[in-house]
CSV table of C-alpha atoms and ligand atoms in Angstrom, one decimal:
chain,number,residue,atom,x,y,z
A,78,UNK,CA,-0.3,-12.7,67.0
A,79,UNK,CA,-2.7,-12.4,70.2
A,80,UNK,CA,-4.0,-15.9,69.7
A,81,UNK,CA,-0.1,-17.2,68.9
A,82,UNK,CA,1.0,-16.1,72.1
A,83,UNK,CA,-1.9,-17.7,74.0
A,84,UNK,CA,-1.7,-21.2,72.3
A,85,UNK,CA,2.2,-21.0,73.3
A,86,UNK,CA,1.3,-20.1,76.9
A,87,UNK,CA,-1.6,-22.5,76.9
A,88,UNK,CA,0.9,-25.4,75.6
A,89,UNK,CA,2.9,-25.1,78.5
A,90,UNK,CA,0.2,-24.4,81.1
A,91,UNK,CA,-1.7,-27.6,79.9
A,92,UNK,CA,2.0,-29.4,80.3
A,93,UNK,CA,2.3,-28.3,83.6
A,94,UNK,CA,-1.0,-29.0,85.1
A,95,UNK,CA,-0.8,-32.5,83.6
A,96,UNK,CA,2.1,-33.2,85.5
A,97,UNK,CA,0.9,-31.3,88.4
A,98,UNK,CA,-2.2,-33.8,88.5
A,99,UNK,CA,-0.1,-36.9,87.8
A,100,UNK,CA,2.7,-36.0,90.2
A,101,UNK,CA,2.2,-35.8,94.0
A,102,UNK,CA,5.7,-36.2,95.0
A,103,UNK,CA,8.5,-33.7,96.4
A,104,UNK,CA,9.9,-32.8,93.0
A,105,UNK,CA,6.5,-31.7,91.9
A,106,UNK,CA,7.6,-28.0,91.1
A,107,UNK,CA,10.6,-29.4,89.1
A,108,UNK,CA,8.7,-31.9,87.1
A,109,UNK,CA,6.2,-29.2,86.4
A,110,UNK,CA,8.8,-26.6,85.1
A,111,UNK,CA,10.1,-29.4,82.7
A,112,UNK,CA,6.8,-30.3,81.6
A,113,UNK,CA,6.3,-26.6,80.9
A,114,UNK,CA,9.5,-26.7,78.7
A,115,UNK,CA,8.5,-29.6,76.8
A,116,UNK,CA,5.1,-28.3,75.9
A,117,UNK,CA,7.1,-25.1,74.7
A,118,UNK,CA,9.2,-27.6,72.4
A,119,UNK,CA,6.0,-29.1,71.3
A,120,UNK,CA,4.4,-25.9,70.4
A,121,UNK,CA,7.8,-25.2,68.5
A,122,UNK,CA,7.4,-28.4,66.6
A,123,UNK,CA,3.9,-27.7,65.7
A,124,UNK,CA,4.3,-24.2,64.6
A,125,UNK,CA,7.4,-25.3,62.3
A,126,UNK,CA,5.6,-27.9,60.7
A,127,UNK,CA,2.9,-25.3,59.6
A,128,UNK,CA,6.1,-22.8,58.5
A,129,UNK,CA,7.5,-25.8,56.7
A,130,UNK,CA,4.2,-26.3,55.1
A,131,UNK,CA,3.8,-22.7,54.1
A,132,UNK,CA,7.3,-23.0,52.4
A,133,UNK,CA,6.6,-26.3,50.6
A,134,UNK,CA,3.4,-24.5,49.3
A,135,UNK,CA,5.5,-21.3,48.3
A,136,UNK,CA,8.0,-23.6,46.6
A,137,UNK,CA,5.3,-25.5,44.4
A,138,UNK,CA,3.9,-22.2,43.6
A,139,UNK,CA,0.3,-23.8,43.5
A,140,UNK,CA,-2.0,-20.9,44.2
A,141,UNK,CA,-5.3,-23.3,43.8
A,142,UNK,CA,-4.8,-25.2,46.9
A,143,UNK,CA,-4.6,-23.6,50.4
A,144,UNK,CA,-2.4,-26.2,53.1
A,145,UNK,CA,-3.3,-24.4,56.1
A,146,UNK,CA,-6.7,-23.1,57.2
A,147,UNK,CA,-6.7,-20.3,60.2
A,148,UNK,CA,-3.8,-19.1,62.7
A,149,UNK,CA,-0.6,-17.0,61.9
A,150,UNK,CA,0.6,-19.1,59.3
A,151,UNK,CA,-2.7,-19.5,57.5
A,152,UNK,CA,-3.2,-15.7,57.7
A,153,UNK,CA,0.3,-15.1,56.2
A,154,UNK,CA,-0.1,-17.7,53.6
A,155,UNK,CA,-3.7,-15.9,52.8
A,156,UNK,CA,-2.1,-12.7,52.7
A,157,UNK,CA,0.8,-13.9,50.3
A,158,UNK,CA,-1.8,-15.7,48.1
A,159,UNK,CA,-3.9,-12.3,47.5
A,160,UNK,CA,-0.7,-10.6,47.0
A,161,UNK,CA,0.3,-12.9,44.2
A,162,UNK,CA,-3.1,-12.6,42.6
A,163,UNK,CA,-3.0,-9.1,42.6
A,164,UNK,CA,0.6,-9.2,41.0
A,165,UNK,CA,-0.7,-11.8,38.6
A,166,UNK,CA,-3.4,-9.6,37.4
A,167,UNK,CA,-1.1,-6.7,37.1
A,168,UNK,CA,1.2,-8.8,34.9
A,169,UNK,CA,-1.7,-10.2,32.8
A,170,UNK,CA,-3.2,-6.4,32.4
A,171,UNK,CA,0.4,-5.2,31.2
A,172,UNK,CA,0.7,-8.2,29.0
A,173,UNK,CA,-2.5,-7.6,27.5
A,174,UNK,CA,-1.5,-3.9,26.8
A,175,UNK,CA,2.1,-5.0,25.5
A,176,UNK,CA,0.1,-7.3,23.0
A,177,UNK,CA,-2.5,-4.4,21.9
A,178,UNK,CA,0.8,-2.4,21.6
A,179,UNK,CA,2.7,-5.0,19.5
A,180,UNK,CA,-0.8,-5.8,17.2
A,181,UNK,CA,-1.0,-1.9,16.8
A,182,UNK,CA,2.8,-1.7,15.4
A,183,UNK,CA,1.7,-5.2,13.3
A,184,UNK,CA,-0.9,-3.2,11.7
A,185,UNK,CA,1.4,-0.3,10.6
A,186,UNK,CA,1.9,0.1,6.8
A,187,UNK,CA,5.5,0.8,7.7
A,188,UNK,CA,8.1,-1.6,8.9
A,189,UNK,CA,9.0,-1.1,12.5
A,190,UNK,CA,12.3,-3.4,14.2
A,191,UNK,CA,13.5,-2.9,17.5
A,192,UNK,CA,17.6,-3.0,17.9
A,193,UNK,CA,19.2,-3.8,21.4
A,194,UNK,CA,22.9,-1.7,22.0
A,195,UNK,CA,24.8,-4.3,19.9
A,196,UNK,CA,22.5,-4.1,17.2
A,197,UNK,CA,20.7,-7.1,17.7
A,198,UNK,CA,17.1,-7.9,16.2
A,199,UNK,CA,14.6,-7.7,19.7
A,200,UNK,CA,11.5,-7.6,17.6
A,201,UNK,CA,10.0,-6.5,14.0
A,202,UNK,CA,6.8,-6.5,12.6
A,203,UNK,CA,5.5,-8.5,9.7
A,204,UNK,CA,5.7,-5.4,7.2
A,205,UNK,CA,9.7,-5.3,8.4
A,206,UNK,CA,10.1,-9.0,7.8
A,207,UNK,CA,8.8,-8.4,4.1
A,208,UNK,CA,10.6,-5.5,3.5
A,209,UNK,CA,14.4,-7.3,4.8
A,210,UNK,CA,13.5,-10.9,4.4
A,211,UNK,CA,13.4,-11.7,7.8
A,212,UNK,CA,12.0,-14.6,9.6
A,213,UNK,CA,10.7,-14.2,13.5
A,214,UNK,CA,11.6,-17.4,14.6
A,215,UNK,CA,15.2,-17.7,12.9
A,216,UNK,CA,16.2,-14.0,13.1
A,217,UNK,CA,15.8,-12.8,16.6
A,218,UNK,CA,18.7,-11.9,18.6
A,219,UNK,CA,20.7,-11.6,15.2
A,220,UNK,CA,22.9,-8.8,14.1
A,221,UNK,CA,20.9,-7.0,11.6
A,222,UNK,CA,24.2,-5.7,9.9
A,223,UNK,CA,24.7,-9.9,9.5
A,224,UNK,CA,21.2,-10.4,7.7
A,225,UNK,CA,20.7,-7.3,5.8
A,226,UNK,CA,23.8,-6.9,3.4
A,227,UNK,CA,23.2,-3.8,1.5
A,228,UNK,CA,26.1,-1.4,1.3
A,229,UNK,CA,24.0,1.8,1.7
A,230,UNK,CA,22.7,0.3,4.8
A,231,UNK,CA,26.1,-0.3,6.2
A,232,UNK,CA,27.5,3.0,5.2
A,233,UNK,CA,24.3,4.9,7.2
A,234,UNK,CA,25.1,2.3,10.3
A,235,UNK,CA,28.8,3.1,10.1
A,236,UNK,CA,28.4,6.7,9.6
A,237,UNK,CA,26.0,7.0,13.1
A,238,UNK,CA,24.3,10.3,11.5
A,239,UNK,CA,20.9,9.6,11.8
A,240,UNK,CA,19.3,12.7,10.9
A,241,UNK,CA,18.3,11.6,7.6
A,242,UNK,CA,16.8,8.3,6.2
A,243,UNK,CA,18.8,6.0,3.6
A,244,UNK,CA,17.1,4.7,0.6
A,245,UNK,CA,18.2,0.9,-0.3
A,246,UNK,CA,16.1,-1.9,-2.2
A,247,UNK,CA,13.9,-4.0,-0.8
A,248,UNK,CA,14.5,-8.1,-0.5
A,249,UNK,CA,12.0,-8.6,-3.0
A,250,UNK,CA,13.4,-6.2,-5.3
A,251,UNK,CA,14.2,-7.6,-8.7
A,252,UNK,CA,15.5,-5.9,-11.9
A,253,UNK,CA,11.9,-6.1,-13.5
A,254,UNK,CA,9.9,-5.3,-10.4
A,255,UNK,CA,12.1,-3.0,-8.3
A,256,UNK,CA,11.2,-2.5,-4.4
A,257,UNK,CA,12.9,0.8,-2.8
A,258,UNK,CA,12.7,1.6,0.9
A,259,UNK,CA,13.5,4.3,3.0
A,260,UNK,CA,15.1,3.5,6.1
A,261,UNK,CA,15.2,5.6,9.2
A,262,UNK,CA,16.9,5.0,12.5
A,263,UNK,CA,15.9,6.8,15.8
A,264,UNK,CA,18.3,5.6,18.6
A,265,UNK,CA,16.2,5.7,22.2
A,266,UNK,CA,17.0,4.9,25.7
A,267,UNK,CA,19.8,2.9,26.9
A,268,UNK,CA,21.3,2.4,23.2
A,269,UNK,CA,18.5,1.0,21.9
A,270,UNK,CA,17.1,1.9,18.6
A,271,UNK,CA,13.8,1.9,16.5
A,272,UNK,CA,14.4,1.2,12.6
A,273,UNK,CA,11.4,2.3,10.5
A,274,UNK,CA,11.4,0.9,6.9
A,275,UNK,CA,8.9,2.7,4.3
A,276,UNK,CA,7.9,1.1,1.0
A,277,UNK,CA,8.7,4.2,-1.4
A,278,UNK,CA,8.6,2.2,-4.8
A,279,UNK,CA,5.0,4.1,-5.9
A,280,UNK,CA,6.5,7.6,-4.7
A,281,UNK,CA,9.9,7.1,-6.8
A,282,UNK,CA,7.7,5.9,-9.7
A,283,UNK,CA,5.6,9.1,-9.5
A,284,UNK,CA,8.4,10.9,-9.1
A,285,UNK,CA,10.2,9.4,-12.1
A,286,UNK,CA,6.8,9.6,-13.8
A,287,UNK,CA,6.6,13.5,-13.3
A,288,UNK,CA,10.2,14.0,-14.3
A,289,UNK,CA,9.5,12.3,-17.5
A,290,UNK,CA,6.3,14.0,-18.0
A,291,UNK,CA,8.0,17.5,-17.7
A,292,UNK,CA,11.0,16.1,-19.8
A,293,UNK,CA,8.6,15.0,-22.7
A,294,UNK,CA,6.4,18.0,-22.8
A,295,UNK,CA,9.5,20.2,-22.9
A,296,UNK,CA,10.8,18.2,-25.8
A,297,UNK,CA,7.7,18.3,-27.6
A,298,UNK,CA,7.0,21.4,-27.5
A,299,UNK,CA,10.9,22.6,-28.1
A,300,UNK,CA,10.7,20.8,-31.5
A,301,UNK,CA,7.9,22.9,-33.2
A,302,UNK,CA,9.1,25.8,-31.4
A,303,UNK,CA,12.9,25.7,-32.8
A,304,UNK,CA,11.6,25.2,-36.1
A,305,UNK,CA,9.2,28.3,-35.8
A,306,UNK,CA,12.0,30.1,-34.8
A,307,UNK,CA,14.1,29.2,-37.8
A,308,UNK,CA,11.3,29.8,-40.4
A,309,UNK,CA,10.8,33.6,-38.4
A,310,UNK,CA,14.9,34.0,-39.0
A,311,UNK,CA,14.6,33.0,-42.4
A,312,UNK,CA,11.9,35.4,-43.5
A,313,UNK,CA,13.6,38.2,-41.4
A,314,UNK,CA,17.4,37.6,-43.0
A,315,UNK,CA,16.5,36.1,-46.6
A,316,UNK,CA,14.9,37.8,-49.5
A,317,UNK,CA,12.3,35.4,-50.5
A,318,UNK,CA,9.8,36.0,-53.3
A,319,UNK,CA,5.8,35.6,-52.6
A,320,UNK,CA,5.8,31.5,-53.3
A,321,UNK,CA,8.7,30.9,-51.0
A,322,UNK,CA,6.9,33.2,-48.4
A,323,UNK,CA,3.7,31.5,-48.6
A,324,UNK,CA,5.6,28.1,-48.1
A,325,UNK,CA,7.1,29.0,-44.9
A,326,UNK,CA,4.2,30.6,-43.5
A,327,UNK,CA,2.3,27.4,-44.4
A,328,UNK,CA,5.0,25.2,-42.8
A,329,UNK,CA,5.0,27.6,-39.7
A,330,UNK,CA,1.1,27.3,-39.3
A,331,UNK,CA,1.4,23.4,-39.4
A,332,UNK,CA,4.1,23.9,-36.6
A,333,UNK,CA,1.7,26.3,-34.4
A,334,UNK,CA,-1.1,23.8,-35.2
A,335,UNK,CA,1.1,21.0,-33.7
A,336,UNK,CA,1.5,23.3,-30.5
A,337,UNK,CA,-2.2,23.9,-30.4
A,338,UNK,CA,-3.0,20.3,-30.5
A,339,UNK,CA,-0.5,19.4,-27.8
A,340,UNK,CA,-1.6,21.8,-25.6
A,341,UNK,CA,-5.5,21.1,-26.0
A,342,UNK,CA,-4.3,17.3,-25.3
A,343,UNK,CA,-2.4,18.2,-22.2
A,344,UNK,CA,-5.5,20.4,-21.2
A,345,UNK,CA,-7.9,17.4,-21.6
A,346,UNK,CA,-5.5,15.2,-19.4
A,347,UNK,CA,-5.3,17.8,-16.7
A,348,UNK,CA,-9.1,18.2,-16.7
A,349,UNK,CA,-10.0,14.8,-16.6
A,350,UNK,CA,-7.6,14.4,-13.9
A,351,UNK,CA,-8.9,17.2,-11.9
A,352,UNK,CA,-12.7,17.4,-12.7
A,353,UNK,CA,-15.4,15.4,-10.5
A,354,UNK,CA,-16.3,11.9,-11.7
A,355,UNK,CA,-19.2,12.1,-15.1
A,356,UNK,CA,-22.5,11.9,-14.0
A,357,UNK,CA,-24.1,8.8,-14.0
A,358,UNK,CA,-27.7,10.0,-14.7
A,359,UNK,CA,-27.2,12.2,-17.9
A,360,UNK,CA,-28.1,9.8,-20.7
A,361,UNK,CA,-26.1,10.4,-23.8
A,362,UNK,CA,-27.5,8.9,-27.1
A,363,UNK,CA,-24.9,6.8,-28.8
A,364,UNK,CA,-26.4,8.0,-32.1
A,365,UNK,CA,-25.4,11.5,-31.3
A,366,UNK,CA,-21.8,10.8,-30.5
A,367,UNK,CA,-21.4,8.3,-33.7
A,368,UNK,CA,-22.8,11.4,-35.5
A,369,UNK,CA,-20.4,13.7,-34.1
A,370,UNK,CA,-17.5,11.1,-34.8
A,371,UNK,CA,-18.6,10.5,-38.3
A,372,UNK,CA,-18.0,14.2,-39.0
A,373,UNK,CA,-14.9,13.9,-37.2
A,374,UNK,CA,-13.4,11.3,-39.1
A,375,UNK,CA,-14.6,12.9,-42.4
A,376,UNK,CA,-12.8,16.0,-41.7
A,377,UNK,CA,-9.6,14.4,-40.4
A,378,UNK,CA,-9.4,11.9,-43.4
A,379,UNK,CA,-10.0,14.9,-45.9
A,380,UNK,CA,-7.0,16.6,-44.2
A,381,UNK,CA,-4.9,13.5,-44.0
A,382,UNK,CA,-5.8,11.8,-47.3
A,383,UNK,CA,-7.2,14.6,-49.3
A,384,UNK,CA,-10.7,12.3,-49.6
A,385,UNK,CA,-13.2,10.3,-47.4
A,386,UNK,CA,-12.4,7.1,-45.8
A,387,UNK,CA,-14.6,4.2,-46.1
A,388,UNK,CA,-16.2,3.7,-42.3
A,389,UNK,CA,-18.6,1.3,-41.8
A,390,UNK,CA,-20.6,2.5,-38.5
A,391,UNK,CA,-22.9,0.2,-36.8
A,392,UNK,CA,-25.1,0.8,-33.6
A,393,UNK,CA,-27.8,-0.4,-31.9
A,394,UNK,CA,-30.8,2.0,-32.1
A,395,UNK,CA,-31.9,3.4,-28.6
A,396,UNK,CA,-28.4,2.8,-27.1
A,397,UNK,CA,-27.7,5.4,-24.5
A,398,UNK,CA,-24.6,5.8,-22.1
A,399,UNK,CA,-24.4,7.7,-18.8
A,400,UNK,CA,-21.5,9.8,-18.7
A,401,UNK,CA,-20.1,13.1,-19.8
A,402,UNK,CA,-20.6,13.9,-23.7
A,403,UNK,CA,-17.7,15.6,-24.5
A,404,UNK,CA,-15.5,13.2,-22.7
A,405,UNK,CA,-17.2,10.0,-24.4
A,406,UNK,CA,-16.7,12.0,-27.9
A,407,UNK,CA,-13.4,12.7,-27.2
A,408,UNK,CA,-12.1,9.2,-26.5
A,409,UNK,CA,-14.5,7.7,-29.3
A,410,UNK,CA,-13.0,10.1,-31.7
A,411,UNK,CA,-9.5,9.4,-30.7
A,412,UNK,CA,-9.8,5.6,-31.6
A,413,UNK,CA,-11.7,6.2,-34.9
A,414,UNK,CA,-8.8,9.3,-35.6
A,415,UNK,CA,-5.8,6.4,-34.9
A,416,UNK,CA,-7.6,4.1,-37.2
A,417,UNK,CA,-7.7,6.6,-40.0
A,418,UNK,CA,-3.9,7.7,-39.3
A,419,UNK,CA,-2.2,4.3,-38.8
A,420,UNK,CA,-4.0,2.4,-41.6
A,421,UNK,CA,-3.8,2.8,-45.6
A,422,UNK,CA,-6.6,5.0,-46.9
A,423,UNK,CA,-7.9,2.1,-48.8
A,424,UNK,CA,-8.8,-0.3,-46.2
A,425,UNK,CA,-12.3,0.3,-44.8
A,426,UNK,CA,-12.6,0.7,-40.7
A,427,UNK,CA,-15.2,-0.5,-38.8
A,428,UNK,CA,-16.9,1.3,-35.8
A,429,UNK,CA,-19.3,-0.6,-33.9
A,430,UNK,CA,-21.5,0.3,-30.7
A,431,UNK,CA,-23.5,-2.3,-29.6
A,432,UNK,CA,-25.4,-3.9,-26.5
A,433,UNK,CA,-24.2,-7.0,-24.7
A,434,UNK,CA,-25.8,-9.7,-23.8
A,435,UNK,CA,-25.1,-8.9,-19.9
A,436,UNK,CA,-26.7,-5.3,-20.2
A,437,UNK,CA,-23.5,-3.4,-20.9
A,438,UNK,CA,-22.3,-1.9,-24.0
A,439,UNK,CA,-19.3,-2.1,-26.2
A,440,UNK,CA,-17.8,0.5,-28.5
A,441,UNK,CA,-15.1,-0.7,-31.0
A,442,UNK,CA,-12.8,0.4,-33.9
A,443,UNK,CA,-11.3,-2.4,-36.1
A,444,UNK,CA,-9.0,-1.2,-38.6
A,445,UNK,CA,-6.7,-3.4,-41.2
A,446,UNK,CA,-3.6,-1.2,-40.8
A,447,UNK,CA,-0.2,-2.5,-39.9
A,448,UNK,CA,-0.9,-3.6,-36.6
A,449,UNK,CA,1.2,-3.5,-33.4
A,450,UNK,CA,3.6,-5.8,-31.9
A,451,UNK,CA,2.9,-7.7,-28.8
A,452,UNK,CA,5.4,-6.0,-26.5
A,453,UNK,CA,4.0,-2.5,-27.0
A,454,UNK,CA,0.5,-2.9,-26.4
A,455,UNK,CA,0.9,-2.8,-22.4
A,456,UNK,CA,2.4,0.8,-23.1
A,457,UNK,CA,0.4,2.3,-25.5
A,458,UNK,CA,-1.7,4.3,-22.9
A,459,UNK,CA,1.4,5.8,-21.2
A,460,UNK,CA,1.6,9.4,-22.2
A,461,UNK,CA,3.9,10.3,-25.0
A,462,UNK,CA,4.4,6.6,-25.7
A,463,UNK,CA,4.3,5.8,-29.6
A,464,UNK,CA,5.3,3.1,-31.6
A,465,UNK,CA,6.0,4.9,-34.9
A,466,UNK,CA,7.3,7.9,-33.9
A,467,UNK,CA,7.5,9.5,-37.4
A,468,UNK,CA,4.3,8.2,-38.6
A,469,UNK,CA,2.8,10.0,-35.3
A,470,UNK,CA,4.4,13.2,-35.8
A,471,UNK,CA,3.6,13.2,-39.4
A,472,UNK,CA,-0.3,12.6,-39.0
A,473,UNK,CA,-0.3,15.3,-36.2
A,474,UNK,CA,-0.1,12.7,-33.2
A,475,UNK,CA,0.6,14.0,-29.8
A,476,UNK,CA,1.2,10.5,-28.3
A,477,UNK,CA,-1.4,11.6,-25.5
A,478,UNK,CA,-4.3,10.2,-27.3
A,479,UNK,CA,-4.8,6.8,-26.1
A,480,UNK,CA,-3.8,8.1,-22.3
A,481,UNK,CA,-7.0,10.4,-22.5
A,482,UNK,CA,-8.9,7.1,-23.9
A,483,UNK,CA,-7.6,5.2,-21.2
A,484,UNK,CA,-8.6,8.1,-18.6
A,485,UNK,CA,-11.9,8.9,-19.8
A,486,UNK,CA,-12.7,4.7,-19.9
A,487,UNK,CA,-11.8,4.6,-16.0
A,488,UNK,CA,-13.7,7.6,-15.2
A,489,UNK,CA,-17.0,5.9,-16.8
A,490,UNK,CA,-16.3,2.5,-15.1
A,491,UNK,CA,-15.2,1.0,-18.2
A,492,UNK,CA,-12.4,-0.6,-19.7
A,493,UNK,CA,-10.3,-0.4,-22.6
A,494,UNK,CA,-8.8,-3.2,-24.5
A,495,UNK,CA,-6.5,-3.3,-27.4
A,496,UNK,CA,-6.3,-6.3,-29.7
A,497,UNK,CA,-3.6,-6.4,-32.2
A,498,UNK,CA,-1.2,-8.3,-34.3
A,499,UNK,CA,1.4,-7.0,-36.6
A,500,UNK,CA,-0.1,-7.4,-40.3
A,501,UNK,CA,-3.4,-8.1,-39.1
A,502,UNK,CA,-4.6,-4.6,-38.0
A,503,UNK,CA,-5.9,-3.7,-34.7
A,504,UNK,CA,-9.3,-3.5,-32.5
A,505,UNK,CA,-9.8,-1.0,-29.9
A,506,UNK,CA,-12.7,-1.6,-27.8
A,507,UNK,CA,-14.1,0.4,-24.7
A,508,UNK,CA,-16.7,-1.8,-22.7
A,509,UNK,CA,-19.0,0.1,-20.7
A,510,UNK,CA,-20.7,-1.8,-17.2
A,511,UNK,CA,-24.3,-2.3,-17.3
A,512,UNK,CA,-24.9,0.5,-14.8
A,513,UNK,CA,-23.9,3.0,-17.5
A,514,UNK,CA,-26.2,1.4,-20.2
A,515,UNK,CA,-29.6,1.6,-21.4
A,516,UNK,CA,-31.5,0.7,-24.6
A,517,UNK,CA,-34.8,1.7,-26.2
A,518,UNK,CA,-35.5,1.5,-29.9
A,519,UNK,CA,-34.5,-1.2,-32.8
A,520,UNK,CA,-31.3,-2.1,-34.8
A,521,UNK,CA,-29.8,0.7,-37.0
A,522,UNK,CA,-27.3,0.8,-39.9
A,523,UNK,CA,-25.3,3.9,-40.6
A,524,UNK,CA,-22.4,3.7,-43.5
A,525,UNK,CA,-20.3,6.2,-44.3
B,289,LIG,P1,-0.5,9.4,-30.8
B,289,LIG,O1,-0.9,10.7,-30.9
B,289,LIG,O2,0.9,9.1,-31.4
B,289,LIG,O3,-1.2,8.7,-31.9
B,289,LIG,P2,-1.9,7.9,-29.4
B,289,LIG,O4,-1.5,7.7,-27.8
B,289,LIG,O5,-3.1,8.0,-29.6
B,289,LIG,O6,-0.7,8.8,-29.6
B,289,LIG,O7,-1.1,6.5,-29.6
B,289,LIG,C1,-0.2,5.8,-29.2
B,289,LIG,C2,0.4,4.9,-30.3
B,289,LIG,O8,-0.2,3.9,-30.6
B,289,LIG,C3,0.7,5.7,-31.4
B,289,LIG,O9,1.9,6.6,-31.6
B,289,LIG,C4,0.9,4.5,-32.6
B,289,LIG,O10,2.2,4.1,-32.7
B,289,LIG,C5,0.0,3.6,-31.7
B,289,LIG,N1,-1.4,3.0,-32.4
B,289,LIG,C6,-2.7,3.9,-31.8
B,289,LIG,N2,-3.8,3.6,-32.5
B,289,LIG,C7,-3.3,2.6,-33.4
B,289,LIG,C8,-3.6,1.9,-34.5
B,289,LIG,N3,-4.9,1.8,-34.7
B,289,LIG,N4,-2.6,0.9,-35.4
B,289,LIG,C9,-1.5,1.0,-35.0
B,289,LIG,N5,-0.9,1.6,-33.8
B,289,LIG,C10,-1.7,2.5,-33.2
C-alpha cells in the first residue's frame, strides 16, 4: 500500500517537475498544477488497466497463467490464487472422501437408496439397483413410487409408519425362483430418507425348511404313536386270546422300532451337522467298510425278504479312504439298504468300490429296481422326500437316508450322483477326491 501511494505521488511530481523544466513563463505554477493533475489521471489509467487485467483473469479462471507481476494488484492476484488453490484442494479432498464413502456404500451387501423430500431418487448403490430393477442413468431424480409398483411398498409409504420393515418380492423374482426383499425406510435431515433393502430369500427359505422339518418330524412320530396308543387301548379294553395278544404286541413292537429308527436317523443328522469335519489322516480300509456293509445287507434282506439277496461286491484291494469310519459305513450301508428295499428280490445288486485314474475313488451301488423318474431325482436328498411313500414305510424307511448320505459325502469332500430311469434301475455313486484316497495292494473280488 505504501509503494502504491509513493508511485501515485511520484507520478504527479514527475509531471510537475517536467513542466517546471520546460515552462519558464509566468503561468508556470498553474501549468505545474495541471501537470500534477494529468499525472494523477495517467496513474489512475494505468492502475485501472491492471485492475481490468485482474478482473479478466478472474473471469477466465485460468489459475495457471498469472498476468500481473508485483505491486498491489499483483499481490492481490497472488493471494486470490493461493486462496483458490486452497479451496480447490479442500474441495478435491472432500470429493475424494465422498467417493470413498460412496464406494463403501457400493460394497454393502444391502441395497442403499437415498430419497429427497419429494421421494425422488438421489442416489442408489448397485445392490439396490438390482433389487428394484433401477438404472442409474435412466432413473435418477425419478419418483421411487413410479418405478417400483408394489402394493406392499405403496401401502408402507402411504401409512408413513417406518418403525418396521416391509417384505416385498424383488425385481428378479419369478414363480420358480422367488426373491424376497426386506425394505426399511429411515427418515433423516431435511425430509430426506434412506431406504435399505436386504435379500431375505435364503433366510425365508431356511425358516420355511425349519417349519417343514418340524411338521414332518411331528407327523412321522405322530403316526406310529397313534397306532401304538390304539393298540394299547385295544389290549386294555378287549378280552383277547393269547394269539391275538401276541399279534398286537408284534405290531406294537414294529411301530416302536419305526420310531427308534426315525429318532436314530434324526440324531445321526444332527451329529453330522454339529460335529467337526471328519479327520483327513485317519485311513479307513475300504475292505473293512465293505465287510460291514455286507453283513448289514445280509441282515436287512433276511428281515425284509426272509432270505439273503444276491449282492456282488467288487473292490480294489488296498484301497483306503480318509475320514470317519462310522459316517462312511452309514452312507454306504444306506445306499445298499435302499437298493435292497427298492428292487425285486430276484434281481442282483452290484456294489463297487474302485480307484479312479485321477487318484480318487468311486463307491457305487447299482440295482435293477423300478428306477426313479427324472423330476424326483434332484429332490431325493431332501429330508423326508419319498417317491413311493407306502413302499418306504413298508420297508422301514424314514425318508432321511439319502439326506444322511449327502451330508456324509459333503463332509468328506465327495460328491453323490444319482443315475436312474424308470424301469431301468438306479445307480447311486459317491466319488471321493484324490486327497482322501490311497491305494496299496492288488485287485480283489468278493461275492455274496
Ligand atoms: P427312505 O428311508 O424313504 O428310503 P431315502 O432318503 O433313503 O429315504 O430315499 C428317499 C426316496 O428315494 C425313497 O423313499 C425312495 O422313494 C427313493 N429311492 C432311494 N433309493 C432308491 C432306489 N435304489 N431305487 C428306487 N428308489 C429309491
